[in-house]
Amino acid sequence: MIPKIRQRVAVKNVGFENGLGSALLVTLLVLIIRSLSMLQGAELGVLDQFFRMRGEEPMDSRIVIVGIDENDISQGDRWPVSDQKLVEVLEQIQKMNPRAIGLDLYRDIPLSPGTARLQKFLATNTNIIGIEQLPDQSGNLVAPPPVLEKAKRVGFNNTILDSDQRVRRSFLYWKSNQGKYIRESFSLKLSKIYLSKENIYEQPSPYHVSDLKLGRGIFRQFQSNDGPYINADAGAYQVMVNFRGSNGQFTTLTLQDLMSGDAPSQTLRDKIVLIGTTATSLNDFSATPYTHHQFGGATSLMSGIELQAQFTSQILAAALDGRSLLQVWSKPLEIGWIGLWAAIGVFVCMMFRGPKRSLLLVLILGAIVVVIGYAAFLMGWVIPVVAPLAALITAFALITGHVAQSKEKLQRSKDFLHQILNTIPDPVFVQDRSHRWVVLNQAYGRFIGADIEDLIGKTVYDVFPQQEADAFYQADEQVLQHQQEQEYEETLTDLFGKTYSVATKRSLHRDADGNVLLVGVIRDITMRKSLEESLRHTTQELSQSNQELRESQTRLYYLANHDPLTGLPNRQLFQEKLQQSIEWAASGSRMVALLFIDLDGFKQVNDSLGHSVGDQLLKSVAKRLIASLRASDTVARLGGDEFTVILTTVPGQPEVERVAQKMIATLALPYSFDGQLVQVSASVGIAIYPIHYDTPERLLLGADEAMYEAKATGKNRYVIVNPASNYPSY
């Protein structure tokens, strides 16, 4: 007895028999694609194009940028600029009576000389705002200037990068995960100082109490699915940025312009002055909607200081001038907008069934969608553009792909196919455009366990489990839509409950009367899949073994070349890096400095406080040495309390001496371990390639001898070797 075929809901014409059903189907399909973020990149690209089409807005005269450019850096003593240089710049700016000064430079550590003078100036001038970088997903963190932090005159300058690494949003506030405190952004902090002079203060929005109102502007908080975004990170308090343009939207002065007195005093009077870097060598640039990507890189990148100026200008212009902030539609309105164009596309294609005429009308309608989207953007609204275009295109593809065939033509096709298909040993099925079986061979009936006469006119939903039926239907629909032969590996459960792995090849054919039919040929690959699965497990096990071996080799290399206590390079790795540094310096006529460091008083710490405290002290010394040097320099521990530092690409001996002085001062600061204060000093010996020696061995020996001379002459100092007299100089 053949078991009774399970009854399932037949999928009929998928809405093609009426325009409304087709429009709903298209809308649903586009919404699903949109929910998977497949259209987000295109929507953001259209938004960027609208920015570029709109062109540049007039310069915002309320903001002036004082940029530190390449010329300023090349003529300065060092980078970052010293506290002395910075306070001179701030004093010059303050003389011109700006309303607020934004210091977009990290000043979390003192950069002598002039530290005391700078701290006093920052403490006594209440219109200065500094920056900090709060910990974001990358884990980066930069502390604020202590003086400004104490006075609560600090704003964070974190930026938000979209998936294509462009900046289109900015922060206003930042709240901790526990909600214990709130930080204000750098741009908001500066704007509030400026607006307070206009008697404008922050208030809750009359429409939503959690949104910010400043003057004439209401800053709606960004949500994760606003506008073109799908499941975006909406943490903290974000807003979309309505950029004024690309670079050059603000008056910009260089340090040289400012310090030479070339800038008229009225240039900065009653303005917000932002101080930051514009030098390309510092790589503080970001892509914006105005950035063009081309072969070899991107153009029109925006410096960090101009980015902060854009954020600040948006707040001021919205609050004082009523300039439009970017707004988005509600989700129901967006869905209705997409559904409207799906319906328009369906009915246009149904009225003009010729593919060429329908395509021309769809292109015209697509242009109208773009024009409406651009007009809305000019009024401050970001509405879907790509999704309605996708609805139009999908409607065109579905409707023009559906060709009604008469019942008589299908019957003639079935008679012709029956004669051929029953001679094929593999299961074969033939479907019409409504996904109904019109022809089945005897092998198909035997394979699933049913009489083919009971299957004709039914669909996969009448026979197979829901999940399998969905997969079969989608595979059939792909071939019908794209009209290309495809082969899929699938799972098929017969009417007795036995499950097979099958490979189904689907293709489209036309009979003599022009009827389009989908033909599928099924091949049982259950045994082959079982063998493949066994082979896959074996391959995974081999891959895991290789991975473990590589990790062990990496660990052994690290242990062989690094000090186990401090994690610094050991003597072996130090000698390799010193050899490499000298070879690299010799190839380019550069200099390399070697500093040999020995701690003064370390033995007394070990003897009096124990080796545990001594180990903590060595680790703290290693951290301070690393923090006081460039990333290109090398710090190593040779053993005990002996450290070495390799300085690459040093301009000359005076720069090496400044590094040594800074290092000695840093190491001499007190250390605290479990409430116990510990203080040591350092004796440093210096040898420079090629001034003193031209081999790694002689360079190390000379620096070592100079270190001992430093200890012999009073400690807590540095000595430079003098090979000409066989005595160090200090």
XYZ file of C-alpha atoms in Angstrom:
730
model
C 0.000 0.000 0.000
C 1.282 3.456 -0.849
C 0.923 5.765 2.192
C -1.452 8.658 1.886
C 0.223 11.837 0.651
C 0.507 14.457 3.399
C -1.663 17.492 2.731
C 0.063 20.853 2.738
C -0.956 24.336 1.679
C -0.253 24.720 -2.003
C 1.654 27.743 -3.129
C -0.302 29.158 -5.988
C 0.762 31.968 -8.219
C 2.651 33.773 -5.434
C 0.490 36.824 -5.893
C 0.933 37.062 -9.654
C -2.786 36.622 -10.261
C -3.458 40.029 -8.759
C -1.425 43.196 -8.608
C -1.864 43.745 -4.867
C -0.470 40.321 -3.995
C 2.514 40.907 -6.256
C 3.182 44.331 -4.714
C 3.040 42.864 -1.194
C 5.404 40.079 -2.227
C 7.912 42.537 -3.720
C 7.700 44.774 -0.644
C 8.299 41.850 1.689
C 11.251 40.621 -0.356
C 12.909 44.067 -0.385
C 12.302 44.528 3.348
C 13.943 41.164 4.062
C 16.954 42.078 1.924
C 17.118 45.475 3.639
C 16.926 43.896 7.116
C 20.003 41.802 6.255
C 22.023 45.031 5.658
C 22.442 44.131 1.991
C 21.311 47.614 0.899
C 23.023 49.643 3.630
C 26.254 50.243 1.704
C 24.358 51.446 -1.364
C 22.075 53.725 0.723
C 25.097 55.284 2.422
C 26.747 55.741 -0.981
C 23.657 57.580 -2.257
C 23.684 59.776 0.858
C 27.357 60.621 0.201
C 26.528 61.478 -3.407
C 23.766 63.833 -2.247
C 26.288 65.642 -0.034
C 28.619 66.114 -3.003
C 25.759 67.194 -5.290
C 24.613 69.804 -2.778
C 28.029 71.467 -2.905
C 29.854 73.524 -0.320
C 28.018 75.780 2.128
C 29.371 79.229 3.129
C 32.224 79.262 5.649
C 31.227 79.352 9.324
C 32.894 82.547 10.571
C 32.247 81.634 14.222
C 35.016 79.024 14.185
C 38.728 79.529 13.449
C 41.248 76.689 13.174
C 44.864 77.155 14.256
C 46.522 74.245 12.477
C 49.945 72.786 13.192
C 51.120 71.928 9.688
C 54.190 70.199 8.283
C 56.148 73.454 8.197
C 55.434 74.079 11.887
C 56.599 70.584 12.799
C 59.741 70.691 10.650
C 60.829 74.003 12.203
C 60.017 73.005 15.795
C 62.341 71.311 18.245
C 60.232 68.201 18.538
C 56.769 66.705 18.251
C 54.583 66.912 20.258
C 55.269 70.588 20.886
C 56.658 71.373 24.318
C 54.558 72.897 27.095
C 56.602 76.094 26.697
C 55.707 76.417 23.001
C 52.064 75.578 23.623
C 51.576 78.134 26.389
C 53.127 80.824 24.172
C 50.577 79.977 21.463
C 47.690 80.022 23.963
C 48.792 83.359 25.385
C 48.941 84.846 21.899
C 45.426 83.568 21.126
C 43.996 84.744 24.459
C 45.228 88.283 23.767
C 42.778 88.386 20.823
C 39.779 87.717 23.119
C 38.259 84.535 21.685
C 35.023 83.317 23.205
C 36.316 79.727 23.636
C 39.524 77.815 22.904
C 39.485 74.117 22.025
C 42.800 72.344 22.594
C 42.518 69.324 20.288
C 45.930 67.994 21.374
C 46.564 65.176 23.825
C 48.331 66.606 26.910
C 48.043 63.747 29.378
C 51.762 63.878 30.298
C 54.019 66.917 30.871
C 56.353 67.916 28.026
C 58.957 70.131 29.633
C 60.117 72.825 29.587
C 57.290 75.161 30.551
C 55.039 72.629 32.284
C 54.369 74.730 35.385
C 53.647 77.814 33.279
C 51.200 75.886 31.070
C 49.368 74.381 34.033
C 48.978 77.799 35.632
C 47.644 79.258 32.366
C 45.137 76.403 31.914
C 43.945 76.740 35.485
C 43.357 80.513 35.297
C 41.722 80.744 31.849
C 38.244 79.244 32.094
C 37.391 79.366 28.392
C 39.833 76.577 27.436
C 38.539 73.057 26.755
C 40.897 70.071 26.490
C 40.366 66.592 25.073
C 40.444 63.006 26.198
C 39.868 59.749 24.356
C 37.412 57.440 26.079
C 37.865 53.666 25.683
C 36.043 52.483 22.580
C 35.825 49.092 20.826
C 39.487 49.330 19.821
C 40.481 49.708 23.475
C 42.321 52.996 22.932
C 42.352 55.389 25.887
C 44.055 58.757 26.398
C 43.661 60.555 29.714
C 42.707 64.272 29.820
C 45.062 67.036 30.994
C 44.964 66.793 34.818
C 44.462 70.551 35.352
C 41.500 70.710 32.945
C 40.055 67.437 34.256
C 40.000 68.862 37.767
C 38.194 71.960 36.473
C 35.744 69.806 34.447
C 36.803 71.499 31.231
C 37.426 68.387 29.155
C 35.467 66.845 26.289
C 36.070 63.527 24.543
C 36.984 63.551 20.859
C 36.122 59.954 19.909
C 34.773 59.564 16.385
C 32.388 56.954 14.936
C 33.394 55.011 11.828
C 30.793 53.297 9.692
C 31.508 49.899 8.119
C 33.135 51.632 5.118
C 35.419 53.593 7.506
C 33.695 56.939 6.881
C 32.496 59.414 9.502
C 28.792 60.256 9.204
C 27.827 60.466 12.891
C 29.142 62.247 15.964
C 28.752 61.994 19.720
C 27.155 64.491 22.085
C 27.337 62.483 25.314
C 28.982 59.293 26.539
C 27.566 57.211 29.381
C 29.284 54.298 31.117
C 27.800 50.807 30.851
C 26.629 51.114 34.447
C 25.171 54.562 33.766
C 27.152 56.061 36.641
C 28.489 59.128 34.821
C 28.074 61.120 31.639
C 30.835 62.758 29.599
C 30.281 65.545 27.092
C 31.899 65.608 23.678
C 34.585 68.128 22.813
C 32.357 69.866 20.254
C 29.371 70.083 22.624
C 31.537 71.458 25.427
C 32.850 74.256 23.206
C 29.404 74.998 21.777
C 27.860 75.383 25.229
C 30.488 77.985 26.181
C 29.755 79.936 22.997
C 25.974 79.640 23.335
C 25.983 80.651 27.012
C 26.998 84.149 25.876
C 23.763 84.157 23.849
C 21.778 82.982 26.918
C 21.170 79.600 25.293
C 21.367 76.559 27.546
C 20.570 72.880 27.125
C 16.960 71.804 27.656
C 14.977 68.597 27.099
C 13.153 68.358 23.793
C 9.408 69.144 23.992
C 8.776 66.099 21.787
C 10.988 63.589 23.599
C 12.505 64.343 26.986
C 15.612 62.234 26.304
C 16.563 64.411 23.304
C 18.601 67.611 23.586
C 17.276 71.081 22.717
C 19.690 73.976 22.223
C 18.162 77.219 21.030
C 16.389 76.561 17.737
C 17.894 73.098 17.298
C 16.523 69.772 18.559
C 19.167 67.047 18.428
C 17.291 63.773 18.054
C 19.247 60.829 19.444
C 20.408 58.386 16.754
C 18.774 54.944 16.830
C 20.276 51.714 15.481
C 17.923 51.484 12.453
C 17.675 55.160 11.542
C 17.737 56.101 7.867
C 20.088 53.873 5.850
C 21.467 52.084 8.929
C 20.556 48.530 9.914
C 21.410 47.324 13.424
C 24.087 49.995 13.832
C 25.818 50.567 17.165
C 23.743 53.357 18.713
C 25.594 53.449 22.031
C 25.999 56.694 23.990
C 24.234 59.746 22.467
C 24.864 60.058 18.734
C 23.533 62.343 16.007
C 23.904 62.203 12.244
C 26.243 64.890 10.887
C 25.051 67.392 8.283
C 28.493 68.348 6.944
C 28.949 71.887 5.614
C 31.289 70.586 2.939
C 34.714 69.066 2.491
C 37.948 70.709 3.602
C 38.271 74.491 3.837
C 34.946 75.414 5.468
C 36.629 77.382 8.257
C 39.204 80.149 8.525
C 42.544 78.418 9.132
C 45.774 79.885 10.484
C 49.145 78.217 10.977
C 51.299 78.569 14.068
C 53.688 80.708 12.071
C 50.859 83.051 11.017
C 49.792 83.386 14.631
C 53.186 83.811 16.285
C 54.499 86.200 13.615
C 51.595 88.579 14.288
C 50.319 88.394 10.693
C 46.803 87.514 11.844
C 44.637 90.587 12.613
C 43.269 90.609 16.170
C 39.656 90.654 14.930
C 40.241 87.269 13.285
C 39.872 85.488 16.623
C 37.792 87.970 18.596
C 34.639 86.406 20.040
C 35.232 83.194 18.051
C 35.733 79.535 18.911
C 39.408 78.786 18.237
C 40.352 75.143 17.657
C 44.021 74.174 17.957
C 45.097 70.898 16.366
C 47.239 69.191 13.759
C 46.783 69.428 10.003
C 50.110 67.803 9.104
C 49.681 64.810 6.824
C 52.658 63.014 8.387
C 50.726 62.622 11.657
C 47.998 60.625 9.875
C 45.122 62.214 11.829
C 42.671 62.160 8.923
C 39.294 60.525 8.328
C 37.053 59.802 5.361
C 33.732 61.689 5.135
C 30.877 61.737 2.609
C 33.057 64.090 0.519
C 35.941 61.594 0.279
C 36.560 60.109 -3.179
C 38.249 56.725 -3.430
C 40.533 56.191 -6.356
C 43.418 53.956 -7.389
C 46.217 54.374 -4.887
C 44.134 55.813 -2.020
C 41.467 58.313 -1.073
C 41.243 62.040 -1.702
C 39.605 64.816 0.321
C 40.310 63.183 3.662
C 39.434 65.503 6.556
C 41.846 66.285 9.393
C 40.762 65.523 12.943
C 40.689 69.212 13.904
C 38.464 70.139 10.923
C 36.207 67.192 11.766
C 35.721 68.623 15.264
C 35.052 72.012 13.673
C 32.304 70.434 11.525
C 30.712 68.874 14.632
C 30.881 72.187 16.520
C 29.547 74.155 13.559
C 26.546 71.832 13.267
C 25.580 72.502 16.890
C 26.032 76.280 16.615
C 24.251 76.600 13.270
C 21.271 74.542 14.466
C 20.980 76.427 17.750
C 21.482 79.971 16.393
C 20.493 79.843 12.719
C 17.952 77.022 12.653
C 20.107 75.122 10.138
C 18.612 71.748 9.301
C 19.729 68.684 11.216
C 19.476 65.383 9.366
C 16.164 63.702 10.208
C 14.729 60.302 9.284
C 11.245 58.950 8.730
C 9.537 56.592 11.132
C 9.725 52.901 10.233
C 6.023 52.611 9.206
C 6.444 55.590 6.889
C 9.585 54.070 5.323
C 7.803 50.732 4.800
C 4.855 52.544 3.203
C 7.266 54.463 0.957
C 8.930 51.247 -0.241
C 5.552 49.531 -0.669
C 4.266 52.468 -2.739
C 7.055 52.075 -5.299
C 6.656 48.294 -5.314
C 2.964 48.785 -6.183
C 3.807 51.384 -8.844
C 6.373 49.028 -10.388
C 3.960 46.083 -10.406
C 1.059 47.930 -11.991
C 3.248 49.674 -14.577
C 4.725 46.336 -15.658
C 1.273 44.725 -15.745
C -0.144 47.543 -17.876
C 2.814 47.618 -20.289
C 3.705 43.944 -20.601
C 6.365 44.466 -23.235
C 9.769 44.110 -21.529
C 11.347 47.041 -23.375
C 8.540 49.487 -22.597
C 8.348 48.314 -18.979
C 12.100 48.715 -18.553
C 12.031 52.257 -19.949
C 9.231 53.241 -17.558
C 11.024 51.633 -14.614
C 14.156 53.656 -15.440
C 12.104 56.872 -15.552
C 10.431 56.010 -12.239
C 13.847 55.237 -10.747
C 15.066 58.699 -11.729
C 11.999 60.200 -10.033
C 12.827 58.295 -6.824
C 16.363 59.724 -6.862
C 15.106 63.272 -7.480
C 12.608 63.013 -4.606
C 15.311 61.627 -2.321
C 17.663 64.488 -3.202
C 14.954 67.110 -2.715
C 14.166 65.633 0.704
C 17.882 65.696 1.573
C 18.070 69.405 0.738
C 15.306 69.933 3.321
C 17.197 67.905 5.942
C 15.462 64.529 5.515
C 17.244 61.228 4.820
C 14.736 58.900 3.166
C 15.236 55.473 1.515
C 16.323 55.648 -2.126
C 17.979 52.325 -2.899
C 15.157 50.272 -1.322
C 12.421 51.847 -3.549
C 14.708 51.352 -6.556
C 15.145 47.708 -5.546
C 11.352 47.386 -5.294
C 10.947 48.786 -8.820
C 13.596 46.477 -10.257
C 12.232 43.428 -8.421
C 8.706 44.159 -9.628
C 9.992 44.449 -13.178
C 11.858 41.127 -12.910
C 8.933 39.249 -11.371
C 6.137 40.547 -13.595
C 7.985 40.426 -16.907
C 9.263 36.930 -15.977
C 5.689 35.678 -15.511
C 4.136 34.602 -18.774
C 0.661 33.072 -18.671
C 0.412 29.835 -20.585
C -2.774 28.179 -21.602
C -3.844 24.859 -20.176
C -3.963 23.269 -23.635
C -0.326 24.181 -24.381
C 0.824 22.710 -21.101
C -1.045 19.484 -21.871
C 0.725 19.158 -25.233
C 4.041 19.697 -23.464
C 3.223 16.969 -20.934
C 2.412 14.440 -23.653
C 5.701 15.117 -25.385
C 7.787 14.946 -22.220
C 6.175 11.735 -20.898
C 7.486 9.776 -23.863
C 11.084 10.771 -23.120
C 11.306 11.075 -19.343
C 10.138 7.542 -18.499
C 13.211 6.174 -20.259
C 15.503 8.015 -17.793
C 16.521 5.969 -14.682
C 17.006 9.061 -12.470
C 13.980 10.821 -10.895
C 12.826 13.681 -13.161
C 10.147 16.339 -12.536
C 8.701 19.123 -14.692
C 6.965 22.212 -13.217
C 5.062 25.156 -14.649
C 5.630 28.741 -13.553
C 3.170 28.213 -10.676
C 5.509 25.546 -9.230
C 2.981 22.762 -9.885
C 4.167 19.362 -11.146
C 2.938 18.847 -14.698
C 5.105 15.851 -15.611
C 6.870 13.210 -13.461
C 8.657 10.065 -14.587
C 8.126 6.666 -12.980
C 11.556 6.827 -11.289
C 10.428 9.922 -9.337
C 7.361 8.125 -7.988
C 9.438 5.105 -6.905
C 12.031 7.346 -5.237
C 9.614 9.228 -2.930
C 7.182 6.303 -2.546
C 4.033 7.582 -4.306
C 1.983 7.085 -7.450
C 2.822 9.849 -9.905
C -0.863 10.232 -10.798
C -1.481 11.388 -7.202
C 1.273 14.000 -7.496
C 0.377 15.739 -10.770
C -0.975 19.257 -10.166
C 0.422 19.440 -6.638
C 3.440 21.316 -5.254
C 6.357 20.435 -2.985
C 4.354 21.828 -0.032
C 1.795 19.003 -0.475
C 4.414 16.255 -0.116
C 7.574 17.253 1.740
C 8.207 18.684 5.241
C 7.937 22.491 5.495
C 11.665 23.160 5.741
C 12.518 20.955 2.761
C 9.622 22.370 0.746
C 10.846 25.918 1.376
C 14.316 24.997 0.135
C 12.966 23.287 -3.003
C 10.679 26.229 -3.756
C 13.482 28.801 -3.430
C 15.782 26.745 -5.673
C 13.046 26.468 -8.314
C 12.333 30.195 -8.094
C 15.999 31.077 -8.606
C 16.057 29.208 -11.913
C 12.715 30.695 -13.025
C 13.863 34.249 -12.240
C 17.435 34.111 -13.558
C 16.753 31.645 -16.387
C 20.079 29.908 -15.840
C 20.782 26.247 -15.226
C 21.712 25.542 -11.587
C 22.561 22.504 -9.484
C 21.922 22.299 -5.726
C 22.734 19.706 -3.092
C 19.627 19.176 -0.938
C 18.007 16.922 1.660
C 14.900 14.942 0.617
C 12.637 12.879 2.905
C 10.419 10.310 1.185
C 6.895 9.412 2.304
C 8.227 6.547 4.453
C 10.398 8.952 6.510
C 13.764 7.987 5.006
C 16.064 10.940 4.348
C 18.421 11.135 1.358
C 21.141 13.528 0.243
C 20.441 14.460 -3.369
C 21.917 16.662 -6.088
C 19.238 18.316 -8.216
C 20.023 19.945 -11.556
C 17.346 22.447 -12.653
C 17.024 24.114 -16.047
C 14.410 25.917 -18.148
C 13.066 24.595 -21.456
C 10.460 25.664 -23.995
C 8.192 23.279 -25.830
C 7.075 23.698 -29.420
C 4.254 26.024 -28.351
C 6.571 28.338 -26.421
C 5.548 27.217 -22.919
C 8.355 27.754 -20.345
C 8.872 24.707 -18.112
C 11.280 23.961 -15.298
C 12.930 20.535 -15.579
C 14.737 18.931 -12.623
C 16.873 15.783 -12.544
C 17.599 14.212 -9.140
C 20.656 12.082 -8.317
C 21.058 10.179 -5.014
C 24.402 11.195 -3.423
C 23.798 9.884 0.103
C 26.813 7.533 0.088
C 29.118 10.166 -1.399
C 28.121 12.736 1.248
C 28.849 10.207 3.982
C 32.360 9.670 2.609
C 32.893 13.441 2.283
C 31.836 13.982 5.892
C 34.311 11.365 7.093
C 37.080 13.006 5.068
C 36.149 16.443 6.433
C 36.475 15.242 10.031
C 39.897 13.785 9.256
C 40.999 17.059 7.628
C 39.803 19.084 10.625
C 41.758 16.891 13.002
C 44.924 17.336 10.923
C 44.364 21.093 10.740
C 43.922 21.282 14.517
C 47.163 19.373 15.067
C 49.050 21.722 12.715
C 47.596 24.755 14.485
C 48.695 23.467 17.883
C 52.192 22.817 16.522
C 52.452 26.361 15.118
C 51.288 27.857 18.421
C 53.889 25.829 20.336
C 56.635 27.007 17.982
C 55.545 30.635 18.384
C 55.527 30.307 22.165
C 58.978 28.694 22.237
C 60.380 31.491 20.066
C 58.912 34.111 22.371
C 60.302 32.433 25.502
C 63.746 32.128 23.909
C 63.918 35.811 22.990
C 62.145 37.656 25.816
C 62.768 38.273 29.483
C 60.208 36.226 31.481
C 59.811 38.914 34.173
C 59.341 42.137 32.174
C 58.441 40.757 28.742
C 61.213 42.889 27.219
C 63.639 41.518 24.613
C 66.447 39.571 26.298
C 70.144 39.777 25.527
C 69.883 37.498 22.486
C 67.062 39.453 20.822
C 68.693 42.753 21.852
C 71.900 41.814 20.025
C 69.904 40.904 16.899
C 68.020 44.230 16.950
C 71.236 46.191 17.577
C 72.897 44.455 14.596
C 69.831 45.164 12.421
C 69.679 48.828 13.536
C 73.365 49.394 12.704
C 73.037 47.689 9.291
C 69.970 49.789 8.506
C 71.710 52.988 9.684
C 74.833 52.174 7.624
C 72.735 51.776 4.458
C 71.276 55.273 4.814
C 74.016 57.251 6.593
C 71.929 57.463 9.750
C 72.857 57.390 13.445
C 71.915 54.886 16.142
C 72.311 55.581 19.867
C 72.772 52.880 22.522
C 71.941 53.710 26.164
C 73.140 51.333 28.893
C 71.041 51.784 32.069
C 71.770 50.484 35.544
C 69.521 51.207 38.547
C 71.118 52.947 41.545
C 69.987 51.485 44.870
C 68.248 48.401 43.453
C 70.227 46.028 45.683
C 69.072 47.932 48.792
C 65.444 47.539 47.653
C 65.908 43.804 47.200
C 67.671 43.431 50.556
C 65.253 45.580 52.567
C 61.890 44.900 50.926
C 62.421 41.474 49.379
C 62.713 40.063 45.876
C 58.952 40.322 45.276
C 59.092 44.112 45.546
C 62.300 44.077 43.521
C 60.538 42.185 40.720
C 57.632 44.656 40.777
C 60.125 47.518 40.602
C 61.861 46.002 37.542
C 58.508 45.597 35.762
C 57.534 49.206 36.577
C 60.907 50.459 35.315
C 60.354 48.543 32.058
C 56.909 50.143 31.597
C 58.267 53.660 32.222
C 61.080 53.150 29.737
C 58.660 51.970 27.047
C 56.266 54.867 27.722
C 59.038 57.467 27.408
C 60.254 56.266 23.998
C 58.994 56.047 20.433
C 57.442 52.895 19.031
C 60.469 52.479 16.719
C 62.922 52.363 19.642
C 63.862 49.154 21.489
C 64.053 48.553 25.248
C 65.761 45.336 26.441
C 66.715 43.784 29.772
C 70.157 42.173 29.818
C 69.741 40.772 33.338
C 69.461 41.931 36.939
C 68.826 45.668 36.968
C 70.632 46.325 33.656
C 68.585 47.672 30.748
C 69.531 48.878 27.279
C 67.771 51.246 24.884
C 68.349 51.405 21.115
C 67.378 54.778 19.586
C 67.051 54.609 15.798
C 67.240 57.572 13.411
C 68.543 60.094 15.925
C 69.320 63.559 14.483
C 72.374 64.065 16.695
C 73.923 63.907 20.131
C 71.817 66.752 21.693
C 68.617 64.812 20.971
C 70.067 61.684 22.568
C 71.010 63.682 25.653
C 67.447 65.035 25.935
C 66.099 61.477 25.802
C 68.568 60.402 28.502
C 67.586 63.349 30.721
C 63.900 62.546 30.302
C 64.553 58.869 31.070
C 66.567 59.643 34.229
C 63.863 62.035 35.457
C 61.095 59.508 34.746
C 62.847 56.638 36.507
C 63.620 58.808 39.538
C 59.935 59.402 40.288
C 58.696 57.415 43.342
C 57.124 53.960 42.949
C 54.315 52.683 45.149
C 53.886 48.984 45.911
C 51.134 48.041 48.388
C 51.403 51.439 50.073
C 55.222 51.241 50.261
C 57.035 54.089 48.465
C 60.231 53.061 46.684
C 62.661 55.400 44.968
C 65.696 54.573 42.857
C 67.752 56.469 40.330
C 69.534 55.441 37.151
C 73.042 55.735 35.782
C 73.151 55.856 31.981
C 76.006 55.281 29.589
C 75.688 56.467 25.977
C 77.489 55.430 22.792
C 76.493 56.573 19.295
C 77.024 54.854 15.967
C 79.011 55.861 13.935
C 80.346 58.792 15.987
C 81.971 56.613 18.646
C 82.102 53.044 17.332
C 81.117 51.183 14.183
C 80.412 47.662 15.510
C 77.707 46.348 17.865
C 80.285 44.840 20.222
C 82.314 48.042 20.580
C 79.139 50.112 20.899
C 77.823 47.924 23.769
C 81.215 47.869 25.514
C 81.555 51.656 25.239
C 78.058 52.291 26.611
C 78.749 49.850 29.465
C 81.999 51.632 30.364
C 80.251 54.999 30.229
C 77.538 53.696 32.592
C 80.161 52.653 35.139
C 81.772 56.085 34.833
C 78.337 57.630 35.567
C 78.046 55.523 38.718
C 81.602 56.430 39.761
C 80.964 60.162 39.374
C 77.821 60.452 41.490
C 75.057 58.286 39.944
C 71.627 59.563 38.730
C 73.314 60.972 35.618
C 74.374 60.047 32.129
C 77.857 59.877 30.585
C 78.727 59.850 26.889
C 81.682 57.698 25.924
C 84.710 59.488 24.477
C 86.706 56.875 22.543
C 89.342 59.385 21.410
C 90.638 59.884 24.963
C 89.570 56.462 26.274
C 87.570 58.329 28.920
C 83.840 59.004 28.870
C 82.492 62.576 28.720
C 79.546 63.743 30.837
